[in-house]
Coordinates of C-alpha atoms in Angstrom, one line a residue:
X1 CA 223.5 18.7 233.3
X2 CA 220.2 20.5 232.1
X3 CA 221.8 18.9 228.2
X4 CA 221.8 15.4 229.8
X5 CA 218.5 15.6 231.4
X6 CA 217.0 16.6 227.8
X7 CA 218.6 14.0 226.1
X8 CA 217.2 11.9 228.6
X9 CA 214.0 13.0 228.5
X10 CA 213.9 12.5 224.0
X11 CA 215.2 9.1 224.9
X12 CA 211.9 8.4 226.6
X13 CA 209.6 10.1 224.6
X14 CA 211.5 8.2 221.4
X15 CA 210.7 4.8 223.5
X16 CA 207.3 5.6 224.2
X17 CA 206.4 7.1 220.8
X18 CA 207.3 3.5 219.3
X19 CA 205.1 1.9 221.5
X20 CA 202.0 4.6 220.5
X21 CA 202.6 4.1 217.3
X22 CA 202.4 -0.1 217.5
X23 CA 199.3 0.4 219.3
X24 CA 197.5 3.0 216.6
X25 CA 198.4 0.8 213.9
X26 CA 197.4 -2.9 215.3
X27 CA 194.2 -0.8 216.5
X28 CA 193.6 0.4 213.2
X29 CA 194.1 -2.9 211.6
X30 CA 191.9 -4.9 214.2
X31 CA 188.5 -2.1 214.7
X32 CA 187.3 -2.2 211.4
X33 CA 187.4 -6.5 211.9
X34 CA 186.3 -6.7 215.2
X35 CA 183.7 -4.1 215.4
X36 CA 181.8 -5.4 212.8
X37 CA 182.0 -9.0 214.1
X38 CA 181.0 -8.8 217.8
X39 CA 177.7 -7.3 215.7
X40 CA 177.2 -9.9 213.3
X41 CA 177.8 -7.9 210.7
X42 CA 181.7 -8.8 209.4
X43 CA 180.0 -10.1 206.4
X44 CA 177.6 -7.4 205.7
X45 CA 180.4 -5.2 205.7
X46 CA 183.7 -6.0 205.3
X47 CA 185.2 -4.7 201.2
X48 CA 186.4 -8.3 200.3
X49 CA 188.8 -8.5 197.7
X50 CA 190.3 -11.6 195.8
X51 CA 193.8 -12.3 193.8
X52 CA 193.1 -11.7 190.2
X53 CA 193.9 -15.4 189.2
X54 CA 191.2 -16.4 192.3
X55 CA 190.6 -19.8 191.8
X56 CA 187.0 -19.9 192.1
X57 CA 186.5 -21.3 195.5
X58 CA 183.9 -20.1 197.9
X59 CA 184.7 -15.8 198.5
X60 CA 183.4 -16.6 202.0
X61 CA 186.8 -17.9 203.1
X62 CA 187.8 -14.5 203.7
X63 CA 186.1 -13.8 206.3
X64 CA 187.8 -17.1 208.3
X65 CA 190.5 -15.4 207.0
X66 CA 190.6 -12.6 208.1
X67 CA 189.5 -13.7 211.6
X68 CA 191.6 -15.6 212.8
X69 CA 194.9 -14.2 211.4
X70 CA 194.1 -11.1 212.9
X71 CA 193.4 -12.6 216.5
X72 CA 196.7 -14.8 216.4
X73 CA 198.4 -11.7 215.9
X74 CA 196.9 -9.3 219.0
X75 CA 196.0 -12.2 221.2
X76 CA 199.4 -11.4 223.1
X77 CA 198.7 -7.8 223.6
X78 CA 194.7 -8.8 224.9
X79 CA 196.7 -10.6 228.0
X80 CA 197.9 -7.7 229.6
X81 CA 195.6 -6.2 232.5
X82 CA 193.0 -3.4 232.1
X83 CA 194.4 0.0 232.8
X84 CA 193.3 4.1 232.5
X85 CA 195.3 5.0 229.6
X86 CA 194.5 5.6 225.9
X87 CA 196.2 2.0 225.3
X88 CA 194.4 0.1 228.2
X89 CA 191.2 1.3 226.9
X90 CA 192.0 0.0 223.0
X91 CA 193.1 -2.8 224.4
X92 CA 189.7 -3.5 226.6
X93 CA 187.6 -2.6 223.7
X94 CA 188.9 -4.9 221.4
X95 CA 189.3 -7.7 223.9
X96 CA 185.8 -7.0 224.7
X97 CA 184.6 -6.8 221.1
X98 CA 186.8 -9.8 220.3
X99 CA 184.8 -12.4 223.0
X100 CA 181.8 -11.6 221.4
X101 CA 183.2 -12.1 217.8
X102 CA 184.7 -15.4 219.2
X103 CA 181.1 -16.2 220.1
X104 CA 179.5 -15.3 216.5
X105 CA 182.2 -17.5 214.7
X106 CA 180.6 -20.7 215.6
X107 CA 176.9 -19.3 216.1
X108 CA 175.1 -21.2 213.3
X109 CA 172.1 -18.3 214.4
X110 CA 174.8 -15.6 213.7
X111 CA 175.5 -13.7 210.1
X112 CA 179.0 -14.0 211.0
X113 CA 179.0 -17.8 211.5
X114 CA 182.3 -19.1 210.2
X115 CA 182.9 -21.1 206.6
X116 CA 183.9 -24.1 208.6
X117 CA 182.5 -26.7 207.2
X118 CA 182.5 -28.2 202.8
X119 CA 186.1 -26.9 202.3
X120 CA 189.7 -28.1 202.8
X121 CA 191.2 -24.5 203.4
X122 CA 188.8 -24.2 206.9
X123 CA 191.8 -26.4 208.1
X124 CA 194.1 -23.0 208.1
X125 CA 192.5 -20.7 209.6
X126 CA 191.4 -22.8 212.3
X127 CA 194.4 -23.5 213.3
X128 CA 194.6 -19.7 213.3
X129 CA 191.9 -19.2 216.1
X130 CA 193.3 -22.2 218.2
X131 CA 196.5 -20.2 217.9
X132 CA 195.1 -17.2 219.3
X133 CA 193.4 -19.4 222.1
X134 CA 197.4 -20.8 222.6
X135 CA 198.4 -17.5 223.4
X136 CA 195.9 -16.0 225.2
X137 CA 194.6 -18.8 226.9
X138 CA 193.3 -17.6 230.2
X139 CA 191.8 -14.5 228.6
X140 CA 190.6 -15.3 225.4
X141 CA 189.0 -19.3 225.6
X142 CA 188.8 -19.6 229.5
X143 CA 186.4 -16.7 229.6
X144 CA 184.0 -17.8 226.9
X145 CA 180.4 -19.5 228.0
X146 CA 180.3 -23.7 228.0
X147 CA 178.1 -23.9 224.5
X148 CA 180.6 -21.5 222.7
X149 CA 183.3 -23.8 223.9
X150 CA 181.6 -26.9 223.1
X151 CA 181.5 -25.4 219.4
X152 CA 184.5 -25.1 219.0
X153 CA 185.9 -27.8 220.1
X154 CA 183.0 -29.6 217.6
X155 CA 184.3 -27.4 214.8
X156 CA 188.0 -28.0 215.3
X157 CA 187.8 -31.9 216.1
X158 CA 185.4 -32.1 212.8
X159 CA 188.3 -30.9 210.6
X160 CA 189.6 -34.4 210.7
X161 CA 188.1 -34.8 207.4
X162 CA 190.3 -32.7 205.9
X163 CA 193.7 -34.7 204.9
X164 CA 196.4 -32.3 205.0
X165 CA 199.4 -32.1 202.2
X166 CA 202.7 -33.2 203.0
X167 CA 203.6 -29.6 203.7
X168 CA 203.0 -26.5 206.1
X169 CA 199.7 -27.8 206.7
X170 CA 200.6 -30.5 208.5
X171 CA 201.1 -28.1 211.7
X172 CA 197.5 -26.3 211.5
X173 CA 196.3 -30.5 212.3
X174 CA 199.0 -30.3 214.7
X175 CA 198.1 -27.0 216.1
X176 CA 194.6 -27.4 216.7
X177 CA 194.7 -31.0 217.9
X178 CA 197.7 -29.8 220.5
X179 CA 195.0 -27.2 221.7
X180 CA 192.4 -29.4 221.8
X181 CA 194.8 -31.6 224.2
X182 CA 195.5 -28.5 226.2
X183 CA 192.0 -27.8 227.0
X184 CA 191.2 -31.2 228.0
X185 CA 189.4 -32.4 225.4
X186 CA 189.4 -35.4 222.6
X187 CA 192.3 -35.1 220.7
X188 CA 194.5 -36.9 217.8
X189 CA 197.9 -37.8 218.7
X190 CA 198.5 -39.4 215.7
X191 CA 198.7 -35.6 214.2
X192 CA 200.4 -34.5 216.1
X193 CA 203.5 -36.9 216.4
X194 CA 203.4 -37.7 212.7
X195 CA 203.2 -33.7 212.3
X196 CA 206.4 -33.6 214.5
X197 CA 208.3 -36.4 212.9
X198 CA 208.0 -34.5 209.4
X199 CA 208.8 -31.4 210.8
X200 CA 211.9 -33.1 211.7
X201 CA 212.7 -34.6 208.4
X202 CA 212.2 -31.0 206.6
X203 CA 214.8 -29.2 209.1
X204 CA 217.5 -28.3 206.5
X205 CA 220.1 -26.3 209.2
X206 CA 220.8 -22.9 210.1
X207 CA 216.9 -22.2 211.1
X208 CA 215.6 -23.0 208.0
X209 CA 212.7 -25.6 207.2
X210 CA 211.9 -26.8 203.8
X211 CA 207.8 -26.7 203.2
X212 CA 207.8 -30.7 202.2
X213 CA 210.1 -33.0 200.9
X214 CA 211.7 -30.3 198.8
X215 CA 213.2 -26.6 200.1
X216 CA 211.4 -23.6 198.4
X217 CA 212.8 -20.1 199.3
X218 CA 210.5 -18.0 200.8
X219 CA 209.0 -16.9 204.4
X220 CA 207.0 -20.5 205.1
X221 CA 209.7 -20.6 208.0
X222 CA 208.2 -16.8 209.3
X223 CA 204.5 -17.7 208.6
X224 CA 204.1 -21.1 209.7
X225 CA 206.9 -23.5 211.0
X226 CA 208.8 -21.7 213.4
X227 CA 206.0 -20.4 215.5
X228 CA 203.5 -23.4 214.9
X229 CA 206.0 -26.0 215.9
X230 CA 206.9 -24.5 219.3
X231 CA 203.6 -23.9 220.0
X232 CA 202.6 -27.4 219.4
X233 CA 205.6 -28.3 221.5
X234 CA 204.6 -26.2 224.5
X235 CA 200.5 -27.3 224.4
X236 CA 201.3 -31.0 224.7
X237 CA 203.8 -30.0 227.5
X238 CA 201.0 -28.0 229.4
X239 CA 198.5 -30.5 228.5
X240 CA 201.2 -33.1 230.5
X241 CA 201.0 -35.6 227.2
X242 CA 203.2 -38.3 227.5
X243 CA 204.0 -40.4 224.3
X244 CA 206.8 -41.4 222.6
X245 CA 207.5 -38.2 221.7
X246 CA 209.9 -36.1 224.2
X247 CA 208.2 -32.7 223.9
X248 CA 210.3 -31.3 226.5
X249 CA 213.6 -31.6 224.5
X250 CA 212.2 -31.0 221.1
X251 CA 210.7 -27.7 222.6
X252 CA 214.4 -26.9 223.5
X253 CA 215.4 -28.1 220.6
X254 CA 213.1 -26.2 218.1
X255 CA 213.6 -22.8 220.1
X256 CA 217.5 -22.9 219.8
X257 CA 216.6 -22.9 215.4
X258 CA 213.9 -20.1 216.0
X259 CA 216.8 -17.9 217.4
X260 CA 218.7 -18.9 214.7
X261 CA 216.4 -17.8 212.2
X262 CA 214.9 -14.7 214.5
X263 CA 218.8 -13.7 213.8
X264 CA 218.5 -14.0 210.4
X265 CA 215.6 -12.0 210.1
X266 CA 217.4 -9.0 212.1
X267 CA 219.9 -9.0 209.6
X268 CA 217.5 -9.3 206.6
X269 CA 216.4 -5.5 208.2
X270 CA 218.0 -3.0 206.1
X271 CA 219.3 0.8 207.5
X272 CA 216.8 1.8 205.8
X273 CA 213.5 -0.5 206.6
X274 CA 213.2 -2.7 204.3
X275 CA 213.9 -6.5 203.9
X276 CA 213.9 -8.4 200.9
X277 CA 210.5 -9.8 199.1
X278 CA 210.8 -13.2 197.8
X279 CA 208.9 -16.2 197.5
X280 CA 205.1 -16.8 197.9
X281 CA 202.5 -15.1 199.6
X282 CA 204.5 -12.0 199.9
X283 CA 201.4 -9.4 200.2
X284 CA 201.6 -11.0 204.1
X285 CA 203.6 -8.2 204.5
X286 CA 205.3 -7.8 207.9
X287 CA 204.3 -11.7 208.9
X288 CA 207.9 -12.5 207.2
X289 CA 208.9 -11.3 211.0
X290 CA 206.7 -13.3 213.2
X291 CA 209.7 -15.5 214.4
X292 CA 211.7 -12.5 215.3
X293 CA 208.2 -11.0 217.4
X294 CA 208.1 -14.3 218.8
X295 CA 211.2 -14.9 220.2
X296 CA 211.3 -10.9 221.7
X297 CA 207.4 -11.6 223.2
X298 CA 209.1 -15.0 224.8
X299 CA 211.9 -12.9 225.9
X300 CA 214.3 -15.6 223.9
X301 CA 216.1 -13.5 221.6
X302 CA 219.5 -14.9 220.6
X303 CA 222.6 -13.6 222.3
X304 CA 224.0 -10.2 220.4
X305 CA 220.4 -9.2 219.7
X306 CA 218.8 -6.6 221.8
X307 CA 215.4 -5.9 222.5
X308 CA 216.2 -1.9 221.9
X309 CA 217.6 -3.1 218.2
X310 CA 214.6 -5.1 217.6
X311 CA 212.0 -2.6 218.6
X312 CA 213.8 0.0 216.3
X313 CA 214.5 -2.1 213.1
X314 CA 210.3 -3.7 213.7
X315 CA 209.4 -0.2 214.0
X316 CA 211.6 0.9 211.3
X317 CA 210.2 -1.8 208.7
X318 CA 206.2 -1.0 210.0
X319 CA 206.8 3.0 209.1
X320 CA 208.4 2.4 205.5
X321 CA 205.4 -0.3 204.9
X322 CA 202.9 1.5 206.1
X323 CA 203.3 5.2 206.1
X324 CA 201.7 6.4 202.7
X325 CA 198.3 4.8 204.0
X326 CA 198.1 3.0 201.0
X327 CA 197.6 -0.6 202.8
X328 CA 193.9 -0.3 203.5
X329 CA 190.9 0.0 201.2
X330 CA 188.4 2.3 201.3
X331 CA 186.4 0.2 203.8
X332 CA 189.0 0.4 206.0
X333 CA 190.4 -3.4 205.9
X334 CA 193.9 -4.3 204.2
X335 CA 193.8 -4.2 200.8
X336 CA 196.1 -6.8 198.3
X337 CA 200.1 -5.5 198.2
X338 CA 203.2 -5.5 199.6
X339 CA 203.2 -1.9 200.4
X340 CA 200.2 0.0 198.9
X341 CA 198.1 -1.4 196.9
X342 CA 199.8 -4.4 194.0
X343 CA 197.4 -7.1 192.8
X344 CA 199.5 -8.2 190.9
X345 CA 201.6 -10.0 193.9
X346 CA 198.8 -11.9 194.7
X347 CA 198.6 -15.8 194.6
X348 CA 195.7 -17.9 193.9
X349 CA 195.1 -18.5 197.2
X350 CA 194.8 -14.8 198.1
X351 CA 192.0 -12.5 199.7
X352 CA 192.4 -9.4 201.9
X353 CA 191.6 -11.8 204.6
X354 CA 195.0 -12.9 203.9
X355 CA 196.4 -10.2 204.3
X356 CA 195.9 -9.8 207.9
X357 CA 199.0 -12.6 208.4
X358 CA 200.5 -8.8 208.9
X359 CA 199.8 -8.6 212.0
X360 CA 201.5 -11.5 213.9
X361 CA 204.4 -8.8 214.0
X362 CA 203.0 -7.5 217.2
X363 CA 203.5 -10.2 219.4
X364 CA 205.7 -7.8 221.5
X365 CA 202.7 -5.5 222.6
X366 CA 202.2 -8.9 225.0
X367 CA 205.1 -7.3 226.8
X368 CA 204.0 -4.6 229.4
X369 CA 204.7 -0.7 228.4
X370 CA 207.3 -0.8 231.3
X371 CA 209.4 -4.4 229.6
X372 CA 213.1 -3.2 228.6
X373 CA 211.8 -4.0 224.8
X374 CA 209.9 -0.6 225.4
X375 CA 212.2 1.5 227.8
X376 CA 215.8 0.9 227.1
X377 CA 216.9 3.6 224.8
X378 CA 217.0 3.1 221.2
X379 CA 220.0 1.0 219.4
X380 CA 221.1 0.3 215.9
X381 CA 220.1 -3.0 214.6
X382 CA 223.4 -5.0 212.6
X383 CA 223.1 -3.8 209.1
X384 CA 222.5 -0.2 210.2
X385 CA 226.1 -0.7 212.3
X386 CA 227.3 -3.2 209.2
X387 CA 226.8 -0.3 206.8
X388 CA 228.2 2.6 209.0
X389 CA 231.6 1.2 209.5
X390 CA 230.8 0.6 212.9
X391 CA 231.7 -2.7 215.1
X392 CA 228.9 -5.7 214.8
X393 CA 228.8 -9.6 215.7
X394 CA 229.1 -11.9 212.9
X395 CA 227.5 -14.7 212.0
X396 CA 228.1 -18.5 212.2
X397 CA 226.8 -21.8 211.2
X398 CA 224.5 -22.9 214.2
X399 CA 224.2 -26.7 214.8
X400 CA 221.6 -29.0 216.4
X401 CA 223.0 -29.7 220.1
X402 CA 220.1 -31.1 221.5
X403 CA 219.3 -34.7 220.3
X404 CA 216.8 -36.9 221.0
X405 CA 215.8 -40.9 219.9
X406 CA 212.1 -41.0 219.9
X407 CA 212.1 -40.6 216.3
X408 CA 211.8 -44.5 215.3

């Protein structure tokens, strides 16, 4: 009995030591970007770096960047109540720091006023910030004052000069105008049904989109479709739109293929931690797994995946990737790599502003400490089972069941 009770007792500490170590890390990540921003002073102070083939457009991009990317990711954990432990008082600070950052972004008085205007890539990151808004709605925009609301809805609805590429982009329209619909204000439809329709067309099977009219292998399905669709989806539901468009059903439809590809993603997880690097924009590091985060945060993971097996392989891919400390620069913000410190993976496109992508991986924190993602006792994820001769689902072609003829 007293054997039992011990083994018991690890089990919990194991649980509870994964959760701690989430929390130290996305706190790590978010301080350095958040304390200096609620100050006006992100751009005073934050190390920038740049891909060594930069191509030449305004540095000040990063700071966008670096911004929203970073919010989208903790929004989620920002929801949950205040509370008296070590966690609830992280989480306060930054929500509390983060409100006031929200404010300086579109400040035209404030050193951290946002790039948003004189380039195409303010389109992006935007849509980043109107993502974090989508998922931490009631406390993240609701509790902001009338004229910082009015600025962003100013900033956001004046990035319909932009013209976005027949490609990923086409959702950070879609995103921000679907928010803009949501909080009852002017909005485009046209970007987002045409957004929707193309989606559509670029759904190859099996959770995968391609990024235009041609498939390119690599995580565009992680970073941007998956997550940006459904969201989309579920603002012009909320925002009760009704067009052509079924949103409803298309919701449905588009969450069966994220737990498709959230199952592919568990399986990418090697025993030991590691998945495989391919494709662009690779120095996003642990964003490759946002679908998977999703779908556990949404408490929609796929049959034969467990929250216990997801916790442990996320947790077992965040310790290999960032363990040596090698991930942040001497500032304390991410520096450019996969793990450590590579320039050499960077694309043109890339800044340690970038980088932050990372942390869209802890969408789960959104779940309270006492959520079976965090209590039930840790299990092996498939390959770790696959490998060790040990019994595991397989897999299978998954099929579109849901369809709709709103299209034409």
């Amino acid at each position: 009995m007293l054997a039992a009770c011990e083994y018991v007792r690890y089990l919990e500490a194991s649980q509870s030591a994964d959760r701690a170590y989430w929390c130290k890390l996305a706190y790590q990540m978010a301080y350095p970007v958040l304390s200096n921003m609620s100050k006006g002073e992100l751009q005073k102070n934050m190390l920038v770096e740049v891909s060594p083939n930069w191509d030449g457009r305004d540095k000040r991009v990063t700071y966008m960047e670096t911004f929203g990317r970073l919010m989208a990711g903790i929004a989620p954990w920002l929801t949950l109540p205040d509370d008296d432990t070590e966690e609830g008082k992280m989480r306060k600070e930054l929500r509390e720091m983060a409100l006031k950052s929200y404010a300086n972004a579109v400040d035209p008085q404030s050193p951290d006023y946002l790039l948003w205007r004189g380039h195409g890539q303010a389109l992006v990151d935007a849509a980043y910030i109107a993502e974090s808004f989508l998922r931490a709605y009631e406390q993240l925009w609701l509790p902001l004052d009338e004229t910082t609301k009015k600025r962003y809805v100013e900033e956001f609805q004046q990035l319909r000069r932009v013209d976005p590429p027949y490609t990923n982009w086409l959702l950070f329209s879609s995103t921000i105008e679907s928010f803009l619909a949501k909080a009852g204000a002017s909005f485009d439809e046209y970007r987002v049904n045409s957004a929707i329709r193309k989606v559509e067309e670029w759904y190859t099977g099996d959770g995968w989109y391609a990024d235009g009219p041609s498939f390119a292998f690599d995580y565009y399905s992680s970073y941007v479709f998956h997550p940006m669709y459904l969201e989309t989806l579920q603002a012009m539901k909320d925002a009760k739109v009704y067009t052509r468009i079924a949103y409803g059903k298309y919701y449905d439809r588009a969450l069966k293929r994220a737990q498709k590809f959230s199952l592919i993603l568990e399986r990418f997880i090697s025993p030991e931690g590691t998945f495989p690097v391919f494709g662009r924009s690779i120095p996003y590091r642990m964003a490759t797994m946002q679908p998977l985060a999703l779908m556990a945060w949404y408490q929609e993971l796929p049959a034969g995946v467990t929250n216990a097996q997801v916790r442990c392989a996320l947790t077992a891919v965040m310790k290999r990737m960032f363990a040596s400390g090698h991930n942040f620069n001497e500032g304390g913000f991410l520096t450019i790599g996969f793990t450590g410190r590579q320039p050499n993976v960077a694309d043109w496109y890339t800044n340690n502003g970038s980088l932050y992508m990372t942390s869209l991986s802890f969408l789960p924190l959104g779940l309270p400490a006492s959520h079976p993602f965090w209590t039930d006792a840790p299990q092996e994820w498939t390959s770790v089972r696959a490998w060790g001769e040990k019994p595991f689902p397989k897999d299978h072609h998954w099929k579109d069941e849901i369809r709709t003829w709103d299209l034409f």
